Coordinates of C-alpha atoms (C1' of nucleotides) in Angstrom, one line a residue:
Chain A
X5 CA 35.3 6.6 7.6
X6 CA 35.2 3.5 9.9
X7 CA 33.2 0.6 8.9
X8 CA 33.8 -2.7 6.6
X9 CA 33.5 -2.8 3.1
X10 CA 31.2 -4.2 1.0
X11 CA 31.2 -5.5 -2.0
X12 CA 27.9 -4.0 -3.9
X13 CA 25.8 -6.4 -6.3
X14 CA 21.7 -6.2 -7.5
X15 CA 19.9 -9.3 -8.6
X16 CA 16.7 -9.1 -10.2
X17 CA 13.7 -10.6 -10.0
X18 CA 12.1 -10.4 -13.3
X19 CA 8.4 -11.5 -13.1
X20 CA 6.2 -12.3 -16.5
X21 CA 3.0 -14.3 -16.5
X22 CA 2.9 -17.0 -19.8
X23 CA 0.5 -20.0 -19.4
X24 CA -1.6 -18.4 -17.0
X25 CA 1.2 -18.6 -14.4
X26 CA 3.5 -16.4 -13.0
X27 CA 7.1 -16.8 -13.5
X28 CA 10.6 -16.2 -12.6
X29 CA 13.6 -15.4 -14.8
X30 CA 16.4 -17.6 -13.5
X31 CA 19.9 -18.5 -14.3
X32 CA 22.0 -21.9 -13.7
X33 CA 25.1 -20.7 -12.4
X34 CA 28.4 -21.7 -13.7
X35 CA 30.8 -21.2 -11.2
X36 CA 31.4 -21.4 -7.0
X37 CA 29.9 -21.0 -4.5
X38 CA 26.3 -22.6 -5.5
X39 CA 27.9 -23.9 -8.8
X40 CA 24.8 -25.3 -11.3
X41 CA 22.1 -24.0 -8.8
X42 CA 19.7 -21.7 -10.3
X43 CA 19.9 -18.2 -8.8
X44 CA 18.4 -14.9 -9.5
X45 CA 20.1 -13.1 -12.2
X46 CA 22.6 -10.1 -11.5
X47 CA 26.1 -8.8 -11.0
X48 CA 28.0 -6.0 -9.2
X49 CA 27.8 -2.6 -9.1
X50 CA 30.5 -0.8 -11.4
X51 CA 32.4 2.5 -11.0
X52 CA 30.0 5.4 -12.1
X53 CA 27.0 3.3 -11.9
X54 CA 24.1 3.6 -9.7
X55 CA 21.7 0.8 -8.6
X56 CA 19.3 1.8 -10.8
X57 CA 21.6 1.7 -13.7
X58 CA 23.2 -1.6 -13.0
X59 CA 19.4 -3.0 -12.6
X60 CA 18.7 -1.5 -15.9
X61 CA 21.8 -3.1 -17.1
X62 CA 21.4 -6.5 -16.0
X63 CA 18.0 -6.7 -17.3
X64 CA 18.6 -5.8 -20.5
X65 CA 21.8 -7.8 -20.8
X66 CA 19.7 -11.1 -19.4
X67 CA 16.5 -10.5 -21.3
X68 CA 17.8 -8.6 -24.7
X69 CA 14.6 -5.9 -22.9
X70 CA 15.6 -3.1 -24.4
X71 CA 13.2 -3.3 -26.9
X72 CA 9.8 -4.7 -25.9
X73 CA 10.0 -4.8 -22.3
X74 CA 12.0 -1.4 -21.3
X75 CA 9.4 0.4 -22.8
X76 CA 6.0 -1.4 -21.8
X77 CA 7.7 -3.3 -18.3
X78 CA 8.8 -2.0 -14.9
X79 CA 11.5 -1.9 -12.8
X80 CA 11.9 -0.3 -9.4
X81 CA 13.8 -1.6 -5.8
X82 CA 13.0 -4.2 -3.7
X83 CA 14.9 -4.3 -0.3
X84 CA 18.7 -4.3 0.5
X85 CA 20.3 -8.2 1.8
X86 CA 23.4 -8.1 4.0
X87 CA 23.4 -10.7 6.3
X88 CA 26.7 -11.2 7.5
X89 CA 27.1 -14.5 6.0
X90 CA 25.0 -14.7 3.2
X91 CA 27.8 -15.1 0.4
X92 CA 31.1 -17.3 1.6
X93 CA 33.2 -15.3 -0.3
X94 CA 32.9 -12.3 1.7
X95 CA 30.9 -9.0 2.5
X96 CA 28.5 -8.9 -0.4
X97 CA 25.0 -6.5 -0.4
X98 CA 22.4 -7.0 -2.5
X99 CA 20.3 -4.8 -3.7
X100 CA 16.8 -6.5 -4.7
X101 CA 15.0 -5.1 -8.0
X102 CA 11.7 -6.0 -9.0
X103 CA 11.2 -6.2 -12.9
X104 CA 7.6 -7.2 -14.3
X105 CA 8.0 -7.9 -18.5
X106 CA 5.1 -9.0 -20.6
X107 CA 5.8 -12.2 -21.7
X108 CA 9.0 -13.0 -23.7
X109 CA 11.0 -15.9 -25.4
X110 CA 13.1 -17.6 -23.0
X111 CA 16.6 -15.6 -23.3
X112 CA 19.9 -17.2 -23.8
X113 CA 20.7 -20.7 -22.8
X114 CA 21.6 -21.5 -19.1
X115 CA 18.2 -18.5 -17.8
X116 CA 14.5 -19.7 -18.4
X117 CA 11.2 -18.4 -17.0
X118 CA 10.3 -21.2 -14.5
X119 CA 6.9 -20.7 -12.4
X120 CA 7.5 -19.5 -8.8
X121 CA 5.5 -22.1 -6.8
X122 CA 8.2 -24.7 -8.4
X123 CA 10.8 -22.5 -7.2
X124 CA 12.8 -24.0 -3.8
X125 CA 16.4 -23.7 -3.4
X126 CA 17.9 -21.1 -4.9
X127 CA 21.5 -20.2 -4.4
X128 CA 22.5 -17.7 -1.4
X129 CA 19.3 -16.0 -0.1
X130 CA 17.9 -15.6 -3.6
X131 CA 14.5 -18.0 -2.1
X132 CA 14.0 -14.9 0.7
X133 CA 14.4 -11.9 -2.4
X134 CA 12.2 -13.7 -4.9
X135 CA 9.7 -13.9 -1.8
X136 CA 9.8 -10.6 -1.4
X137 CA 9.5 -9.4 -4.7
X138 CA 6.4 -11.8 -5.4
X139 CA 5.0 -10.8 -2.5
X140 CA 5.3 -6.8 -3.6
X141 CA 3.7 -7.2 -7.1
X142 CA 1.0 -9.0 -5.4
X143 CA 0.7 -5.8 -3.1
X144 CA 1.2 -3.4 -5.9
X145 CA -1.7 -5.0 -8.8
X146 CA -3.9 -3.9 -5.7
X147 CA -3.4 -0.1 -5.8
X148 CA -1.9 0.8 -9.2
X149 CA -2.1 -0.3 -12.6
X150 CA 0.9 -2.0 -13.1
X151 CA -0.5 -5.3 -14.0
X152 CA -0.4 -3.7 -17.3
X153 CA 3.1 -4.0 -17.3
X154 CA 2.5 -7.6 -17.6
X155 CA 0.6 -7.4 -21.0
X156 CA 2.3 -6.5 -24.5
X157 CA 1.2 -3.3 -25.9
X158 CA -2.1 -3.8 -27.0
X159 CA -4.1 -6.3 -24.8
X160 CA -7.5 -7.3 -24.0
X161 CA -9.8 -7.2 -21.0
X162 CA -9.6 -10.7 -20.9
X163 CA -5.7 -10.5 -20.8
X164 CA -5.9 -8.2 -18.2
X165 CA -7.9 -10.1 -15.7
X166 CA -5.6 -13.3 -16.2
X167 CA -2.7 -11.7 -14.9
X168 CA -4.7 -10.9 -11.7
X169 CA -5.5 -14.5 -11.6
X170 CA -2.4 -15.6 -12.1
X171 CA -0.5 -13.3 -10.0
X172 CA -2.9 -13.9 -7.1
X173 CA -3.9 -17.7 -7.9
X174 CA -7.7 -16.5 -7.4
X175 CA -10.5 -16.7 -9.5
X176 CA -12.2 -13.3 -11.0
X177 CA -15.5 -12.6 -12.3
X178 CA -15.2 -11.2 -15.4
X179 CA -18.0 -9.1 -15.6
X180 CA -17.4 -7.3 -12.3
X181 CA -13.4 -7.1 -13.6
X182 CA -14.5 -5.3 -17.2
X183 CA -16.9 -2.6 -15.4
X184 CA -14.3 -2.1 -12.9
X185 CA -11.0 -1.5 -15.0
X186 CA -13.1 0.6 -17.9
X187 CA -14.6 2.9 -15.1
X188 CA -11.3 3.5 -13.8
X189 CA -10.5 6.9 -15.4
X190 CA -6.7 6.8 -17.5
X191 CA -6.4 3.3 -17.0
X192 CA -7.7 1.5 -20.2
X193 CA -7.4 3.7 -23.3
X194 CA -9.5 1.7 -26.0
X195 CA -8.2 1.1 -29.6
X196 CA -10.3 0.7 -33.2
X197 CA -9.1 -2.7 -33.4
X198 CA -10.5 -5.8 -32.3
X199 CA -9.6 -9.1 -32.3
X200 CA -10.4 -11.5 -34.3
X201 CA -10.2 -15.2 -35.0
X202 CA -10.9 -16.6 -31.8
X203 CA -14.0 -17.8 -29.8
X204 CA -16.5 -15.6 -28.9
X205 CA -17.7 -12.4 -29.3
X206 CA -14.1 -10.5 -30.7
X207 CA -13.2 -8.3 -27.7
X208 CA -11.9 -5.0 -27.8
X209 CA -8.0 -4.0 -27.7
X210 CA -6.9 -1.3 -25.1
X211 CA -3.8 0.1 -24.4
X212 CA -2.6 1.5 -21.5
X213 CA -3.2 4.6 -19.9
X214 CA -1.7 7.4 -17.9
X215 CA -3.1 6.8 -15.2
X216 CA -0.9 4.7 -12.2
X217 CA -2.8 4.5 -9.5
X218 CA -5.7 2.9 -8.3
X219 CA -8.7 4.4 -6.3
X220 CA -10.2 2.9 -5.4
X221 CA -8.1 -0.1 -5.0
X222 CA -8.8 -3.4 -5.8
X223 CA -9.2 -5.7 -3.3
X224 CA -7.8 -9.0 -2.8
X225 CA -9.2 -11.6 0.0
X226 CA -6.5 -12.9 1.9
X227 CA -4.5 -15.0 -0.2
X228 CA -3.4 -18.6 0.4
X229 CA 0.0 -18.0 0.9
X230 CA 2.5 -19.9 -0.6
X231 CA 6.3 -19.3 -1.9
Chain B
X6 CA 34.6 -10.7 -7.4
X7 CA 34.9 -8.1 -9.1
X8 CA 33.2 -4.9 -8.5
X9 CA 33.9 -1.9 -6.5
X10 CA 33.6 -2.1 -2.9
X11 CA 31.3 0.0 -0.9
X12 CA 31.2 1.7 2.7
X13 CA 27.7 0.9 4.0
X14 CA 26.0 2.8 5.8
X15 CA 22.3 2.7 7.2
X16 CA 20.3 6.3 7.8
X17 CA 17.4 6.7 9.9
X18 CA 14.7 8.7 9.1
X19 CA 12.4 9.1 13.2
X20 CA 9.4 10.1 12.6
X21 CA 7.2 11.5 15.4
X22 CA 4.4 13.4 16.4
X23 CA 4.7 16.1 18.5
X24 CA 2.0 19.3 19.0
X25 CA 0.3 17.9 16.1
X26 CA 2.8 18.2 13.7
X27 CA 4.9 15.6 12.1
X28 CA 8.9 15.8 13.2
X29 CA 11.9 14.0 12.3
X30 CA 14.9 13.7 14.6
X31 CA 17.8 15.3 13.0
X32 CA 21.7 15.6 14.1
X33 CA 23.7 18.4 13.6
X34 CA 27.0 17.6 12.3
X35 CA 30.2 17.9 13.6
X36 CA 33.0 17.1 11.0
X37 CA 33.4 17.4 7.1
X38 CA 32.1 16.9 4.7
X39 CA 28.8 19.5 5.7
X40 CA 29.9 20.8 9.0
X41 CA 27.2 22.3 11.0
X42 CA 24.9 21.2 8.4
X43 CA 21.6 19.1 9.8
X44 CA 21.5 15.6 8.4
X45 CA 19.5 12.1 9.3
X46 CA 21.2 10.0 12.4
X47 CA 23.0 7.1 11.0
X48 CA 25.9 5.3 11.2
X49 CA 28.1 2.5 9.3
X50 CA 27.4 -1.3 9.7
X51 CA 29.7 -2.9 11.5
X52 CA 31.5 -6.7 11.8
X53 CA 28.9 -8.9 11.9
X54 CA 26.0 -6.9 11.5
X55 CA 23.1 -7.2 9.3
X56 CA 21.5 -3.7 7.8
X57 CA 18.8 -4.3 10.9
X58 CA 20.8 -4.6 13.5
X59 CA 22.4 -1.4 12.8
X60 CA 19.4 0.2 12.2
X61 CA 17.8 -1.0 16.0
X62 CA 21.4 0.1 17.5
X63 CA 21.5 3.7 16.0
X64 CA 18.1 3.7 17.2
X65 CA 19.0 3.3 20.7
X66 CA 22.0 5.5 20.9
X67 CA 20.5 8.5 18.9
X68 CA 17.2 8.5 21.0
X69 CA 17.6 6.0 24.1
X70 CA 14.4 4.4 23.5
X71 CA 15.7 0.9 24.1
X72 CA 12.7 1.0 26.9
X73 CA 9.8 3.0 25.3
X74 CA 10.2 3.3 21.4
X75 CA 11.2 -0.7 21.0
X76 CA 7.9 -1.6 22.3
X77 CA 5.6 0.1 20.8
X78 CA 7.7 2.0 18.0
X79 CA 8.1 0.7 14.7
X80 CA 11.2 0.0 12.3
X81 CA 10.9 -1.0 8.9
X82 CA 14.0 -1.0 6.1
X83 CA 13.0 2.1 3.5
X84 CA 15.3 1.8 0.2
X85 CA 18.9 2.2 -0.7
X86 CA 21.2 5.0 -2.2
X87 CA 24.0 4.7 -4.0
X88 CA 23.9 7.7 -6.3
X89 CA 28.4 7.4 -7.1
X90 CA 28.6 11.4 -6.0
X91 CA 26.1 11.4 -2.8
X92 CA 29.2 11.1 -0.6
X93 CA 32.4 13.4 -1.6
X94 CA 34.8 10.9 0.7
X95 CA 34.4 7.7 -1.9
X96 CA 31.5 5.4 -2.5
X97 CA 29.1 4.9 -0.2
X98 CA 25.8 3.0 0.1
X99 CA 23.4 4.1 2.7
X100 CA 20.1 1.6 3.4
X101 CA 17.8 4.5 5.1
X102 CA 15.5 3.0 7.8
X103 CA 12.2 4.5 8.7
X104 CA 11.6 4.2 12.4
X105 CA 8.1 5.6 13.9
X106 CA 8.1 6.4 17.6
X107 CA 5.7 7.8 20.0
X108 CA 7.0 11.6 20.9
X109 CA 9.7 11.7 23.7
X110 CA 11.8 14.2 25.0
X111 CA 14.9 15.6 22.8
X112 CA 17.6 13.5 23.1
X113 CA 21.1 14.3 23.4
X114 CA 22.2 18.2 22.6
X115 CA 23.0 18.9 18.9
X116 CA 20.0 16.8 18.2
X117 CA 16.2 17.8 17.6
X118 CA 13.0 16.9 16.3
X119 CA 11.8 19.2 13.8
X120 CA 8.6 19.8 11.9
X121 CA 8.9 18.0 8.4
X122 CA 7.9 20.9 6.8
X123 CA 10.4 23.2 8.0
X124 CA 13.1 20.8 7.0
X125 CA 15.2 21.8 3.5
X126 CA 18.8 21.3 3.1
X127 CA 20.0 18.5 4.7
X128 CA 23.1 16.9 4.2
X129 CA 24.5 14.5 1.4
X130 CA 21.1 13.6 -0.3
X131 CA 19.2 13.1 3.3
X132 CA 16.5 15.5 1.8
X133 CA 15.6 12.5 -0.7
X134 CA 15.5 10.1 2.3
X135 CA 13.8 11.8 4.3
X136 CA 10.9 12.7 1.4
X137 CA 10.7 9.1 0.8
X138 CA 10.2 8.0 4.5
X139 CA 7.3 10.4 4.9
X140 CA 6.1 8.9 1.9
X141 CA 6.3 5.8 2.9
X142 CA 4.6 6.5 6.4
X143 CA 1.6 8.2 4.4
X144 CA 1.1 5.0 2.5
X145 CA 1.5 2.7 5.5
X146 CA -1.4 4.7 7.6
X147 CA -3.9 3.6 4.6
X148 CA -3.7 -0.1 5.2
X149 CA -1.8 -0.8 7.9
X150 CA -2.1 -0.1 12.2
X151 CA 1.0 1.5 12.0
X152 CA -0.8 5.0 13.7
X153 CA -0.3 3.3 16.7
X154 CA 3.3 3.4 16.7
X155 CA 3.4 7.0 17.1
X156 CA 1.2 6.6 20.5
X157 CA 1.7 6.1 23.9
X158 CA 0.9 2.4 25.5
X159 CA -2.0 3.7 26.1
X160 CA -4.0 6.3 24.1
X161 CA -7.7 7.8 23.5
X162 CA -9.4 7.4 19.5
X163 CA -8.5 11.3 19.5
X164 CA -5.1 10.6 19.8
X165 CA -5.2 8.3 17.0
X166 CA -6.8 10.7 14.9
X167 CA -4.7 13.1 15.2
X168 CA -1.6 11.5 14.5
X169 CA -3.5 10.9 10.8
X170 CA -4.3 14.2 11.0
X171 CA -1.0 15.5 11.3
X172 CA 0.7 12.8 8.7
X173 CA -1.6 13.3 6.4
X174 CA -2.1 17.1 7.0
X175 CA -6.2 16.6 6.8
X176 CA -9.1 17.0 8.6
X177 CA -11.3 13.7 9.5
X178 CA -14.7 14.0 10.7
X179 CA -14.2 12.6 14.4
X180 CA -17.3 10.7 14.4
X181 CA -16.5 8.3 11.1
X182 CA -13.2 8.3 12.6
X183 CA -14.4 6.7 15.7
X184 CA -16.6 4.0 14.1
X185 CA -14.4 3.2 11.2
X186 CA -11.3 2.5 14.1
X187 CA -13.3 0.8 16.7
X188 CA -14.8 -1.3 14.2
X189 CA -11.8 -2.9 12.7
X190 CA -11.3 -6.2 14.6
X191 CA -8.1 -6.5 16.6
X192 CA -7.0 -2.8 15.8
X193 CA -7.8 -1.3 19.3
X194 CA -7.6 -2.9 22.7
X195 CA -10.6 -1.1 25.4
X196 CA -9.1 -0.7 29.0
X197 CA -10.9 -0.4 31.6
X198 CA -9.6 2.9 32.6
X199 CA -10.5 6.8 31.6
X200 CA -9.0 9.9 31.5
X201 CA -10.1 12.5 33.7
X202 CA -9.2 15.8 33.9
X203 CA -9.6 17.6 30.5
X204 CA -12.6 19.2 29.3
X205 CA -16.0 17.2 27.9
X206 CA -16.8 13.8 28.4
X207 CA -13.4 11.5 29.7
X208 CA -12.7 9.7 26.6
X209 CA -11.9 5.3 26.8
X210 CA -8.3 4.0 26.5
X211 CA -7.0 1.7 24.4
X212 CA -4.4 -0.4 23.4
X213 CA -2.7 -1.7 20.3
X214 CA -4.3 -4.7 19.3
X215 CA -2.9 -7.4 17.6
X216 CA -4.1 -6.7 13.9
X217 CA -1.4 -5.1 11.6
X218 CA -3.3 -4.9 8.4
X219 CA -6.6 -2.6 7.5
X220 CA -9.2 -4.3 5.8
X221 CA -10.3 -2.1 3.9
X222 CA -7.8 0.3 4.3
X223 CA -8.8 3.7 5.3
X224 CA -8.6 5.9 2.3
X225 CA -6.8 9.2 1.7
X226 CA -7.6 11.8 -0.7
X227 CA -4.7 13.3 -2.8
X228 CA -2.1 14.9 -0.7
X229 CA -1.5 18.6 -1.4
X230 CA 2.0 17.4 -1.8
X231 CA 5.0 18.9 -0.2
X232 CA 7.7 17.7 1.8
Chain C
dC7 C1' -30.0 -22.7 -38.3
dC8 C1' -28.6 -24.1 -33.8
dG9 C1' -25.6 -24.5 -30.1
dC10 C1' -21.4 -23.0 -27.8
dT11 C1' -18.2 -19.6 -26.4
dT12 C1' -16.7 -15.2 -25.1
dC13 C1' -17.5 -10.3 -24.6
dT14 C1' -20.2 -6.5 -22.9
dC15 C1' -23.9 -4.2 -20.5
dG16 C1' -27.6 -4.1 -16.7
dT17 C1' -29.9 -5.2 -12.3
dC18 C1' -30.2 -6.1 -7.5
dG19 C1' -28.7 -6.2 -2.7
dG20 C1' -25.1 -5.6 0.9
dC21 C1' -21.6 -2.9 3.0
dG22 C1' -18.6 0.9 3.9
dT23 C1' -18.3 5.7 4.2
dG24 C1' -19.4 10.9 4.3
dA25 C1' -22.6 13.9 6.4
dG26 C1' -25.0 15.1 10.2
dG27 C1' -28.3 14.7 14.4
dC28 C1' -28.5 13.5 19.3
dT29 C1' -27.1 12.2 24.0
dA30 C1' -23.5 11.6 27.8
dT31 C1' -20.4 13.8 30.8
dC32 C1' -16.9 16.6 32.0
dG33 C1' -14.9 21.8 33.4
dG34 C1' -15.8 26.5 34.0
dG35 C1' -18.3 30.8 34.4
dT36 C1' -22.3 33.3 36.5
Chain D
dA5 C1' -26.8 25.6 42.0
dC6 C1' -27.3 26.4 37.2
dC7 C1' -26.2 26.9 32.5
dC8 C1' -23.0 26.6 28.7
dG9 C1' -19.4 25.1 25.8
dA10 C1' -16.6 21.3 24.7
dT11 C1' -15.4 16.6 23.9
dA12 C1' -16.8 11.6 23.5
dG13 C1' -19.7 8.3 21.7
dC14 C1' -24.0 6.4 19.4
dC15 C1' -27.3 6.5 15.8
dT16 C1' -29.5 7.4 11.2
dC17 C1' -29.6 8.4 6.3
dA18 C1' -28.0 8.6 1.5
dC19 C1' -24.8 7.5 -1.9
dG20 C1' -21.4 4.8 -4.2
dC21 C1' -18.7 0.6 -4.8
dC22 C1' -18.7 -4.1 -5.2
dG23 C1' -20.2 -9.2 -5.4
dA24 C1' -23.7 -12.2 -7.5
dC25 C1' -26.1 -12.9 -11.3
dG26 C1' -29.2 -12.3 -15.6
dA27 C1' -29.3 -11.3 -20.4
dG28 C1' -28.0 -9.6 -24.9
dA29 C1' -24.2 -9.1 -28.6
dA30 C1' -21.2 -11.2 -31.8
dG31 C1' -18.2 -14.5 -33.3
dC32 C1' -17.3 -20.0 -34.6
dG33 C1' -18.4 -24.8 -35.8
dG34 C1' -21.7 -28.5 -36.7

DNA sequence: CCGCTTCTCGTCGGCGTGAGGCTATCGGGT
DNA sequence: ACCCGATAGCCTCACGCCGACGAGAAGCGG
């Protein structure tokens, strides 16, 4: 069995939309290389473990997750990073994973949710994955229903349609949003309850549904790229 | 550092069309572990070498399309596996590449392209791999000009149509087909040239345009999924 | 009670697509 | 020479989805 060796790590990129903007989980690091820069979260791969399970690991151990955001989030892989030289300390890969969490309390201290357009010079190639991973969950709110992973457990129409517009930076009218995520068979299972206590007419609580995909999907114009 | 270190290793799953049926060049394998057994071309990233670079040079050496598959053929990283058993000589990650070329010859002896629905029992856990490429190619025909990877240079709206055909393992109505293609800007290029010879009216060549993406895509129904 | 806000439903028109008719142009059989 | 089948390509029609927008429902605060 010819060939180097690697040394086998996965760093996350957690996504979460608070304020109406979509942010990054990101950790100051404490040591060299890249010592105090902020960097995605992550670690190596273990004996016994797979990448799935060190992902699972991580984000639990960086977010306390296992709660809340295991059950309503989503995790899946990004893309693998093994440019020769993009860690000095050796032969690293890097598996990418893409987490989306509804929103949470900043974790531990040293990690906070910062939003991604203020995001610039993150340690190794970290700027290059969290492209990536923004750039998939963009992709993905267009043909599936994951932009209820966003949300907390019981959520409004309202709440739904800000994540779009956070997510895509776009504006969306709301009346064509409701009659277009309520047709959608499995997506939007309604509740009893409704809200109360805010302005307006109280709007109705859904939760989510079975369904995962979209069809059909829901288009985005070309966005204005940016990070 | 700590962490276990990893052989890596990057598996190409070569997708093609041939007699309207979707193929996938396979190797037959000629040491332990799974002797004899049919598994994916790959190989183990080198000095110096990023996942891609492996990727294009397995590509040449497995199929020798260096001259014909670089141009037009298409080579995209698919995910990676890491499962701590998938490989009984120690850990190993493999990055599998999907690669989509237009049908040429069988290459070297001891390796084929065979119909993807024929295929079952490849080595290590290739049979994953390879399910996930095809995947992935059925998605990317939706929204992307991807079809035209499979082509020739130059190719007739027939052609086109049945390379979805065969992916997708559907019939499409050849007239909506027609209109829908030739009305996307930038997807196909008009030559100046026809083909003569076959029966009915000599149909117009084309070449790939410039545009990658599909807006709006061109819709699937369910798969009868399998393989 | 009135105005403001937000949620929810309805209406209208444009566009893309499925279904299908029709013509153009070849090869081959009689 | 003629017809016929086959393929390519154009056109029309109906339906459904979506963007733009009007309007009612249901809360809050003055």
């Amino acid at each position: 069995m010819r060939g180097n060796l690697f040394a086998v790590a996965v760093d996350l990129v957690v996504l979460t939309v608070r304020r109406d903007q979509l942010c990054v989980l990101l950790v100051r690091r404490g040591e060299r290389p890249f010592e105090s820069h902020w960097a995605l979260p992550g670690g190596f791969v273990q004996a016994d473990e797979d990448l799935g399970d060190t992902a699972a690991r991580e984000l639990v151990a960086q977010t306390g997750a296992a709660t809340q955001g295991a059950v309503e989030g989503h995790l899946e892989q990004l893309a693998g990073y093994a440019a020769p030289d993009r860690d000095p300390r050796g032969r690293v890969l890097s598996m990418g994973y893409l987490a989306l969490l509804p929103d949470i309390p900043d974790p531990e201290a040293g990690a906070a949710f910062l939003p991604v357009e203020d995001v610039y010079g993150l340690a190794f190639d970290h700027d290059r994955i969290l492209a990536d991973g923004v750039e998939r969950a963009r992709a993905k709110l267009e043909y599936t229903t994951l932009a209820a992973a966003f949300c907390p457990p019981e959520f409004t129409v309202t709440d739904l349609r800000r994540v779009y517009e956070a997510v895509w930076r776009v504006e969306i009218d709301p009346r064509n949003f409701q009659r277009k995520v309520t047709s959608t068979p499995g997506f939007l299972l309604p509740t009893s309850t409704r809200v109360t206590g805010g302005r307006g007419r109280p709007p109705q609580l859904f939760r989510r549904g079975p369904a995962t995909a979209l069809h059909p999907p829901m288009l985005r114009e070309p966005v204005p790229a940016h990070v």
